[in-house]
């Protein structure tokens, strides 16, 4: 049977299960990555497993999110991460070395390998032909310990690329067009596999921009073949021996095919407040821009920033527009500094930040009240920039540079000649900011500052419960709604009691207090509940506040897995019309939960306030049901010992 590329990589890593879409499968994981905002928890969980050294081929711990050190907390976390990595066989990418996904692509990514990362944009690695999947920190900790990663066998959708991008149209416009067509929940349960004659015209960083933002479609991952372009990139990174040719077999089957003719694409923009709210820039009325931000794991590669520098060279940015740039990695930053492009950026009026996530996660550079901010990032969720009433527009770096010059959202084709930027024959290779683990782990003392608080554990799931609905939310609730980020809250990522006070803060500031004053509760949600980031704090902190059940129309993949890992039962409404009958404050009662979960039966909830019964499905495998009944994955693992 001919296999597609996704099936080939899965088959080569299959530990258990059948490769039938919808079935639970388990995969062997070759590489892991963590970042600091999710990593502290992941390593506390890894320590709790008492395994001395990671069992993966390579595990890397990056510091890129919490780099604004306005108090001791982030620096304490960095020190914990550095020492815990050194002790347990993990490479440590120091703060300043760059954004995890960009650096991983440059220095570690390997075609055909599996990568599990505690960040939803881990699929960036699909640009180099890896099966790269985002997950909660606990799943990554288990993988570091040599455990398999469980997931639902996805459907594989083929995105068939033909033609070649026109000047001023870029990889970002490709993925924005896919988002326009499929929406933020169009990828749930799917892998997007790119193929066709158009593939060879895209460089690895361009492919990575496309797979990166597959996360916004909700898909399990996205993947490109590994070809001569991949070899050229790996050679320029000094790693030609990591290359492997990989593509789908001729005649391989897909669950659906999406045709995309690259030459027909035009510069696109995602308008506030959703990455799928996409149209052509030229179709929007004139829009004055207050801020432009260039960077993030989507668009901060060498070519991206070189093109921006070429556009801005010898010109000054608009007097009413602020421009801020964060290079994706030290490699990119240093190359721009050495070849003079950095001077062109500075001369134009750009404000240069360190190589990190920065404004993408609200770590500084919040725009002014009511601002229009044009960003090359991947998420434009309401409030994520740190300014509640700002509107974020997502574009390519070319369009962002055009906006910085004109002060208005501008189709970059209005600019002069398109600057051609070649990928260098050899990137600047210097791994001195990546620390190898200690050769003498016993001598390493793990440093734990006062911000590192022990992990709370969930209680086992009772057989029956009667709890109030503490919040009723709408469709497409993001993990940024559930557990906000930003410079004030992010430093509390390793302190669950403190961070839990901010759960649903922007949606309903009284939520945390209400939950603490109740002896448990239920959250009701609409479609695609928990989309966006992989942060398990969006499950851990509600668990700490006593949430036992989330009842929704549908869930995003990573968040649903995180809920199970932390002992919160995700239930899906069988009849969506029941959503309208439930209100905040209603008491929902469930009896016979153990039998329903272990025997794959629907769960009946009695709305005691309304006197109505509501049917819900749990769709849990027996393994997941057992994890939930034990009170989460850590309790389950302890019981199994
Ligand atoms: C994000 O882009 O939202 C983040 C911050 O990178 C998250 C991880 C986190 O919340 O720590 C993600 O995408 O998973
Ligand atoms: Fe960092 Fe933004 Fe990428 Fe998340 S999306 S990893 S915050 S750059």
XYZ file of C-alpha atoms and ligand atoms in Angstrom:
663
model
C 0.000 0.000 0.000
C 1.502 3.376 -0.917
C 1.882 5.593 2.149
C 1.782 9.330 2.527
C 4.654 11.048 4.331
C 2.778 11.372 7.631
C 1.946 7.666 7.636
C 5.584 6.805 6.900
C 6.899 8.743 9.895
C 4.120 7.473 12.153
C 4.670 3.857 11.052
C 8.391 4.168 11.808
C 7.599 5.377 15.364
C 4.448 3.410 16.196
C 4.534 1.825 19.651
C 0.898 0.773 19.902
C -2.460 1.208 18.242
C -3.737 0.962 14.703
C -3.105 3.642 12.116
C -6.816 4.226 11.494
C -8.023 7.829 11.750
C -9.810 8.363 15.064
C -8.034 5.478 16.869
C -5.678 6.112 19.767
C -2.051 5.485 18.813
C 1.208 5.813 20.739
C 4.454 7.120 19.210
C 8.100 6.899 20.163
C 9.516 10.396 20.506
C 13.057 11.110 19.242
C 13.425 14.745 20.308
C 11.747 17.057 22.805
C 11.789 20.781 23.313
C 10.479 22.948 26.107
C 10.396 26.691 26.615
C 10.633 28.496 29.934
C 6.946 29.389 30.347
C 5.904 25.735 30.163
C 9.283 24.191 30.992
C 9.434 24.838 34.712
C 6.329 22.665 35.228
C 7.546 20.074 32.724
C 10.844 19.649 34.602
C 9.144 19.561 38.021
C 7.024 16.766 36.567
C 10.094 15.059 35.098
C 11.806 15.232 38.499
C 8.719 13.688 40.119
C 9.209 10.666 37.836
C 12.649 10.077 39.380
C 14.345 9.153 36.101
C 18.005 10.296 36.248
C 18.636 11.043 32.539
C 16.378 11.723 29.582
C 15.896 8.761 27.279
C 15.307 10.691 24.045
C 17.920 11.172 21.297
C 18.015 14.840 22.193
C 16.058 17.096 24.548
C 16.497 20.861 24.555
C 15.298 23.423 27.095
C 14.909 26.936 25.679
C 14.489 30.266 27.447
C 12.645 32.681 25.184
C 9.290 33.672 26.693
C 9.915 35.125 30.152
C 12.923 37.254 29.373
C 11.700 40.562 30.769
C 13.192 40.446 34.238
C 11.129 42.965 36.206
C 11.549 41.012 39.454
C 13.468 37.985 40.640
C 10.896 35.456 39.370
C 11.968 34.955 35.755
C 15.675 34.932 36.571
C 15.007 32.320 39.272
C 13.143 30.214 36.734
C 16.048 30.479 34.275
C 18.479 29.274 36.916
C 16.232 26.352 37.835
C 15.926 25.427 34.148
C 19.678 25.644 33.554
C 20.604 23.475 36.524
C 17.837 20.911 36.100
C 18.835 20.530 32.419
C 22.480 20.062 33.264
C 21.626 17.354 35.804
C 19.302 15.300 33.616
C 21.005 15.155 30.209
C 19.202 18.090 28.586
C 20.740 20.777 26.356
C 20.069 24.323 27.582
C 19.607 27.198 25.157
C 20.401 30.310 27.162
C 18.238 33.434 27.235
C 19.315 35.535 24.269
C 19.943 32.544 22.014
C 16.555 32.844 20.404
C 13.037 31.536 20.019
C 12.782 27.782 20.566
C 11.225 26.955 17.181
C 13.644 29.054 15.138
C 16.717 27.734 16.963
C 15.480 24.148 16.863
C 14.995 24.371 13.115
C 18.484 25.802 12.667
C 20.454 23.562 15.002
C 18.552 20.334 15.819
C 15.639 19.595 13.463
C 15.991 16.357 11.491
C 13.821 15.079 8.641
C 11.871 11.957 9.534
C 12.280 12.330 13.301
C 9.497 12.878 15.828
C 9.621 16.019 17.970
C 7.325 16.684 20.921
C 7.383 20.216 22.303
C 5.613 21.940 25.161
C 4.554 24.747 22.883
C 1.766 24.770 20.337
C 4.030 26.043 17.553
C 6.303 23.006 17.702
C 4.941 22.039 14.226
C 7.388 24.657 12.885
C 9.709 21.616 12.627
C 7.407 20.244 9.913
C 9.170 22.699 7.615
C 12.228 20.466 7.699
C 10.246 17.222 7.334
C 9.833 16.280 10.996
C 6.649 15.046 12.593
C 6.643 17.848 15.152
C 3.760 18.015 17.611
C 2.816 20.431 20.391
C 1.659 19.063 23.738
C 1.298 19.918 27.395
C 4.437 19.916 29.547
C 3.447 16.710 31.322
C 3.240 14.780 28.045
C 6.679 16.136 27.152
C 8.024 15.115 30.572
C 6.742 11.573 29.997
C 8.397 11.520 26.558
C 11.698 12.683 28.089
C 11.433 9.739 30.432
C 11.151 7.397 27.458
C 7.359 7.039 27.578
C 5.317 7.009 24.398
C 3.156 9.941 23.323
C -0.523 9.083 22.918
C -2.616 10.825 20.323
C -5.563 10.216 18.036
C -4.494 8.941 14.621
C -5.164 12.002 12.460
C -6.702 12.247 9.036
C -4.097 13.380 6.532
C -5.117 16.242 4.267
C -2.981 17.017 1.233
C -2.282 20.639 0.414
C -1.194 20.458 -3.209
C 0.935 23.451 -4.180
C 1.427 24.517 -7.784
C 3.103 27.551 -9.331
C 5.372 30.058 -7.626
C 4.746 33.074 -5.388
C 4.727 36.478 -7.088
C 7.126 39.170 -5.852
C 5.876 40.757 -2.594
C 3.745 37.710 -1.800
C 5.245 35.436 0.837
C 4.857 32.232 2.830
C 2.764 34.093 5.409
C 0.202 34.805 2.702
C 0.055 31.078 1.889
C -0.891 30.102 5.426
C -3.241 33.069 5.840
C -5.055 31.847 2.717
C -5.267 28.319 4.167
C -6.678 29.827 7.384
C -9.194 31.841 5.389
C -10.384 28.673 3.694
C -10.362 26.246 6.646
C -10.894 28.450 9.793
C -9.356 28.090 13.258
C -11.078 24.780 13.842
C -10.699 23.417 10.301
C -7.586 21.427 11.149
C -8.736 19.647 14.321
C -7.906 15.940 14.117
C -5.891 16.456 10.932
C -2.326 16.654 9.655
C -1.754 18.991 6.725
C 0.768 17.443 4.371
C 2.170 19.736 1.678
C 3.235 18.418 -1.729
C 3.224 19.283 -5.417
C 5.485 21.152 -7.826
C 5.129 24.395 -5.835
C 7.019 22.933 -2.853
C 10.477 23.238 -4.421
C 10.077 27.009 -4.795
C 9.805 27.452 -1.003
C 12.859 27.608 1.271
C 12.933 25.763 4.619
C 12.221 28.940 6.677
C 9.291 29.704 4.342
C 7.962 26.181 4.795
C 8.412 26.630 8.541
C 6.299 29.809 8.485
C 3.530 27.724 6.921
C 3.779 24.746 9.290
C 4.164 27.095 12.277
C 0.773 28.666 11.714
C -0.866 25.314 11.088
C -1.238 25.537 14.876
C -3.830 28.261 14.283
C -5.891 25.793 12.236
C -6.001 23.489 15.248
C -4.278 20.677 13.348
C -2.135 18.005 14.969
C 0.769 19.134 12.817
C 1.785 20.090 9.281
C 4.626 18.596 7.300
C 6.655 19.244 4.150
C 8.712 16.669 2.236
C 12.474 16.639 2.712
C 14.142 17.411 -0.630
C 17.087 19.209 -2.231
C 15.940 22.496 -0.635
C 16.036 20.823 2.788
C 19.521 19.504 2.038
C 20.698 22.984 1.016
C 19.386 24.427 4.305
C 20.956 21.691 6.425
C 24.233 22.075 4.527
C 24.202 25.823 5.168
C 23.625 24.972 8.843
C 26.708 22.706 8.749
C 24.567 19.585 9.210
C 24.301 17.851 5.798
C 24.493 14.415 7.408
C 21.207 15.025 9.225
C 19.480 15.036 5.842
C 17.273 12.267 4.584
C 15.111 12.299 1.439
C 11.442 11.918 2.359
C 8.232 12.195 0.442
C 4.888 10.473 0.004
C 4.776 7.338 -2.159
C 3.276 7.908 -5.601
C -0.463 7.217 -5.404
C -0.636 7.662 -1.606
C -4.154 8.296 -0.309
C -5.364 11.383 1.569
C -8.654 12.127 3.313
C -8.996 15.348 1.318
C -6.991 17.488 -1.106
C -6.716 21.267 -1.038
C -5.402 22.813 -4.259
C -3.388 25.999 -3.916
C -1.928 27.822 -6.919
C 0.818 29.985 -5.430
C 0.912 32.460 -8.323
C -2.692 33.540 -7.684
C -2.056 34.578 -4.080
C -1.935 38.225 -3.055
C -0.771 39.957 0.152
C -3.201 39.001 2.921
C -4.043 40.184 6.422
C -5.749 38.547 9.418
C -7.909 41.159 11.089
C -8.756 41.323 14.801
C -9.339 39.154 16.777
C -8.834 35.820 15.052
C -6.103 34.420 12.760
C -8.773 33.159 10.341
C -10.421 36.550 9.877
C -8.449 36.910 6.652
C -8.856 39.080 3.557
C -6.615 40.672 0.906
C -4.898 43.830 2.142
C -6.103 45.672 -0.929
C -9.739 44.966 -0.002
C -9.554 46.886 3.286
C -10.294 50.602 3.545
C -7.390 52.848 4.518
C -6.236 52.045 8.049
C -3.842 54.154 10.086
C -1.213 52.059 11.909
C 0.152 52.981 15.354
C 2.596 50.141 15.796
C 4.429 47.584 13.682
C 6.071 44.558 15.304
C 8.292 42.210 13.311
C 9.487 38.899 14.731
C 8.082 35.800 16.493
C 8.553 32.145 15.628
C 6.489 32.681 12.462
C 8.524 35.353 10.696
C 11.936 36.141 12.119
C 14.277 34.129 9.929
C 17.393 35.517 8.277
C 15.653 36.074 4.922
C 12.588 37.631 6.567
C 14.658 40.230 8.389
C 17.109 40.801 5.529
C 14.165 41.627 3.280
C 12.765 44.045 5.879
C 16.194 45.682 6.160
C 16.424 46.023 2.374
C 12.971 47.650 2.248
C 13.834 50.106 5.024
C 17.406 50.851 3.894
C 17.981 54.573 3.483
C 14.408 55.449 4.536
C 12.802 56.658 7.757
C 9.726 55.075 9.301
C 6.536 57.125 9.573
C 6.597 59.652 12.414
C 3.341 58.325 13.883
C 4.216 54.638 13.747
C 6.456 52.761 16.127
C 8.478 49.866 14.696
C 9.856 47.123 16.896
C 11.908 44.160 15.689
C 12.896 40.973 17.531
C 15.217 38.655 15.564
C 14.363 34.947 15.826
C 17.747 33.747 16.942
C 21.239 34.801 17.879
C 22.359 33.340 14.544
C 20.024 35.675 12.656
C 20.779 38.661 14.905
C 24.539 38.306 14.705
C 24.485 37.818 10.934
C 22.445 41.019 10.519
C 24.870 42.819 12.806
C 27.907 41.624 10.886
C 26.594 42.312 7.382
C 25.332 45.817 8.162
C 21.587 45.123 7.831
C 21.123 45.837 11.530
C 22.541 49.316 10.983
C 19.983 49.881 8.207
C 17.178 48.837 10.555
C 18.405 51.074 13.361
C 18.915 53.987 10.976
C 15.311 53.708 9.774
C 14.056 54.185 13.339
C 13.371 50.589 14.347
C 13.535 49.680 18.027
C 15.534 46.478 18.345
C 14.735 43.865 20.991
C 16.636 40.764 22.027
C 16.047 37.431 20.259
C 12.976 36.188 22.102
C 9.170 35.978 21.911
C 8.825 39.476 23.358
C 5.706 41.355 22.217
C 4.149 38.174 20.759
C 3.357 36.986 24.259
C 2.764 40.450 25.694
C 6.257 40.658 27.222
C 6.567 44.363 26.702
C 5.767 46.670 23.758
C 2.022 46.765 24.457
C 0.623 49.316 22.000
C -1.328 52.453 22.926
C -5.030 52.429 23.820
C -7.249 51.560 20.886
C -4.139 50.950 18.751
C -3.926 49.375 15.343
C -0.866 47.137 15.548
C 0.438 45.298 12.475
C 2.433 42.233 13.456
C 4.192 39.396 11.668
C 3.139 37.037 14.472
C 0.674 34.147 14.447
C -1.979 35.108 17.004
C -4.122 38.207 17.265
C -6.390 37.158 20.123
C -8.077 39.983 21.996
C -5.932 41.361 24.816
C -2.873 39.172 24.037
C -0.786 42.251 23.203
C -1.316 43.534 26.737
C -3.624 46.347 25.558
C -7.232 45.261 26.004
C -8.718 47.433 23.260
C -5.925 47.175 20.667
C -6.639 45.566 17.299
C -3.891 43.284 15.991
C -3.476 42.691 12.236
C -1.280 39.782 11.133
C 0.708 40.162 7.922
C 3.932 39.162 6.176
C 7.198 40.960 7.054
C 7.051 42.749 3.671
C 3.597 44.187 4.424
C 4.685 45.068 7.963
C 7.698 46.984 6.646
C 5.444 48.784 4.161
C 3.123 49.815 7.010
C 6.072 51.104 9.043
C 7.126 53.323 6.147
C 3.729 54.685 5.110
C 1.982 54.706 8.516
C -0.976 52.884 6.935
C -1.803 49.269 6.240
C -0.254 48.981 2.793
C -0.197 46.358 0.079
C 3.601 45.924 -0.239
C 3.277 45.792 -4.033
C 2.959 49.579 -3.806
C 6.656 49.701 -2.848
C 9.499 49.920 -5.344
C 11.490 46.964 -6.596
C 11.196 43.657 -4.733
C 14.504 42.931 -2.975
C 15.808 39.465 -3.790
C 17.440 37.860 -0.781
C 19.363 34.623 -1.146
C 19.798 32.067 1.614
C 23.475 32.167 2.624
C 25.772 29.311 1.560
C 26.759 28.992 5.186
C 24.947 30.464 8.173
C 27.011 31.772 11.057
C 27.611 28.711 13.186
C 28.267 29.284 16.873
C 26.559 27.117 19.456
C 28.254 28.679 22.461
C 24.875 29.750 23.880
C 23.699 26.132 23.918
C 25.050 24.424 27.008
C 25.626 20.674 26.948
C 24.469 18.706 29.995
C 26.970 17.996 32.759
C 29.309 15.009 32.476
C 29.062 14.699 36.265
C 25.336 15.058 37.029
C 25.699 14.126 40.711
C 27.718 17.265 41.316
C 24.979 19.547 39.914
C 22.784 21.225 42.481
C 19.345 22.173 41.148
C 18.673 25.783 42.146
C 15.116 26.518 43.299
C 14.288 30.108 44.059
C 11.185 31.058 46.035
C 9.105 31.285 42.829
C 9.353 27.530 42.275
C 6.381 26.070 44.117
C 5.572 22.354 44.342
C 3.124 20.846 41.887
C -0.448 20.505 43.077
C -2.079 17.133 42.396
C -5.738 16.574 41.436
C -8.135 14.453 43.485
C -9.431 11.164 42.053
C -12.693 11.606 40.109
C -15.690 10.698 42.298
C -18.469 8.407 41.037
C -21.057 11.139 41.395
C -20.969 14.892 41.703
C -23.375 17.834 41.849
C -21.672 21.126 41.072
C -22.572 24.646 39.955
C -21.786 26.027 36.505
C -19.238 28.683 37.440
C -18.911 30.164 33.953
C -20.672 29.847 30.614
C -18.370 30.770 27.733
C -18.914 31.084 23.964
C -17.173 29.588 20.903
C -13.415 29.601 20.216
C -12.369 30.333 23.805
C -8.555 30.444 23.701
C -6.141 29.388 26.381
C -5.211 33.100 26.498
C -8.779 33.701 27.763
C -8.529 30.884 30.298
C -4.998 31.590 31.533
C -3.771 34.964 30.328
C -0.056 35.613 29.667
C 1.718 38.991 29.603
C 4.563 40.410 31.641
C 2.595 40.516 34.911
C 1.178 36.988 34.929
C 3.826 34.961 33.045
C 6.398 35.140 35.853
C 3.962 33.107 37.972
C 4.057 30.057 35.695
C 5.914 28.007 38.312
C 3.584 29.119 41.118
C 0.120 27.613 40.594
C -1.569 29.049 43.717
C -0.560 32.561 42.640
C -1.303 32.223 38.902
C -4.707 30.620 39.485
C -6.021 33.979 40.738
C -5.933 35.166 37.102
C -7.984 32.376 35.505
C -10.523 33.925 33.080
C -9.409 37.334 34.345
C -10.315 39.269 31.193
C -13.570 37.351 30.615
C -14.882 37.555 34.176
C -12.552 39.016 36.817
C -14.724 37.559 39.618
C -14.280 33.969 38.349
C -11.311 32.900 40.495
C -12.881 34.245 43.676
C -16.199 32.549 42.861
C -14.430 29.244 42.215
C -12.412 29.450 45.432
C -15.586 30.095 47.405
C -17.338 27.103 45.856
C -16.532 23.487 46.618
C -15.835 22.698 43.003
C -17.498 23.639 39.767
C -18.162 23.141 36.073
C -17.311 25.323 33.064
C -19.596 25.329 30.034
C -18.097 26.232 26.649
C -18.984 26.447 22.961
C -17.043 25.094 19.969
C -13.247 24.700 19.860
C -12.870 25.288 23.595
C -9.197 25.787 24.557
C -7.779 26.670 21.130
C -4.356 28.271 20.874
C -1.460 27.754 23.210
C -0.395 24.449 24.744
C -0.084 25.991 28.214
C -1.164 23.314 30.669
C -1.698 26.085 33.200
C -5.068 26.531 31.469
C -5.940 23.130 32.960
C -3.724 23.091 36.055
C -4.945 26.411 37.459
C -8.674 25.638 36.956
C -7.984 22.240 38.555
C -6.434 24.056 41.522
C -9.603 26.201 41.708
C -11.741 23.046 41.920
C -13.042 22.709 38.357
C -14.026 19.078 37.783
C -15.798 19.136 34.420
C -15.721 21.218 31.246
C -18.868 20.684 29.183
C -18.474 22.085 25.657
C -19.694 21.715 22.079
C -16.165 20.698 20.986
C -12.545 20.957 22.167
C -9.139 21.865 20.768
C -6.757 18.877 20.782
C -3.947 19.960 23.103
C -6.218 21.537 25.694
C -8.460 18.470 25.846
C -5.384 16.304 26.487
C -4.208 18.728 29.185
C -7.607 18.609 30.923
C -7.384 14.808 31.087
C -3.775 14.935 32.310
C -4.850 17.158 35.193
C -7.986 15.251 36.159
C -10.650 17.507 34.642
C -13.342 15.659 32.692
C -13.926 17.050 29.169
C -17.506 16.307 28.089
C -19.040 17.101 24.698
C -22.735 17.962 24.367
C -24.523 15.294 22.316
C -27.223 17.769 21.288
C -25.716 21.241 20.784
C -29.160 22.763 21.360
C -28.798 21.882 25.064
C -26.120 24.581 25.337
C -28.853 27.242 25.329
C -30.688 25.635 28.256
C -27.756 25.860 30.691
C -26.976 29.047 32.601
C -24.260 30.149 34.976
C -25.256 29.116 38.513
C -27.230 26.008 37.427
C -26.411 22.901 39.433
C -25.489 19.919 37.264
C -25.545 16.440 38.778
C -23.861 13.305 37.437
C -24.178 9.808 38.883
C -22.477 6.578 37.869
C -19.464 8.302 36.365
C -17.071 5.392 36.857
C -19.275 3.000 34.871
C -19.922 5.565 32.136
C -16.229 6.373 31.689
C -14.874 2.856 31.777
C -17.635 1.268 29.700
C -17.660 3.902 26.990
C -21.236 5.009 27.747
C -22.658 8.526 27.405
C -22.809 10.634 30.566
C -26.209 11.924 31.680
C -26.134 15.262 33.505
C -29.224 16.349 35.402
C -29.657 20.115 35.445
C -31.215 20.293 38.907
C -31.962 23.997 38.598
C -33.892 23.586 35.340
C -35.132 20.025 35.918
C -33.749 18.936 32.522
C -31.457 16.117 31.504
C -28.504 16.766 29.208
C -26.604 13.989 27.409
C -22.853 14.258 26.967
C -20.188 12.114 25.289
C -16.739 11.640 26.789
C -14.968 9.884 23.859
C -12.237 8.690 26.224
C -10.075 5.654 25.582
C -9.910 3.246 28.517
C -6.411 4.583 29.241
C -7.702 8.155 29.402
C -10.674 7.111 31.554
C -8.314 5.420 33.995
C -6.105 8.530 34.111
C -9.135 10.692 34.920
C -10.447 8.393 37.595
C -6.995 8.348 39.208
C -7.008 12.168 39.333
C -4.691 12.884 36.405
C -1.583 11.494 34.749
C 0.818 12.002 37.656
C -1.460 10.117 40.074
C -2.000 7.455 37.414
C 1.747 7.034 36.864
C 2.305 6.752 40.637
C -0.422 4.075 40.892
C 1.168 2.135 38.037
C 4.549 1.984 39.827
C 1.908 31.109 22.808
O 2.272 31.437 21.685
O 0.755 31.286 23.237
C 2.896 30.426 23.713
C 3.197 31.327 24.814
O 4.085 30.167 23.018
C 2.265 29.117 24.186
C 2.961 28.439 25.266
C 2.745 29.038 26.602
O 1.648 29.502 26.923
O 3.688 28.979 27.365
C 2.007 28.101 23.086
O 1.811 28.471 21.957
O 1.903 26.894 23.376
Fe 6.909 32.625 21.343
Fe 4.976 33.863 20.077
Fe 6.057 31.739 19.023
Fe 4.516 31.468 21.177
S 3.883 32.160 19.169
S 6.516 30.492 20.811
S 5.013 33.360 22.261
S 7.080 33.684 19.395
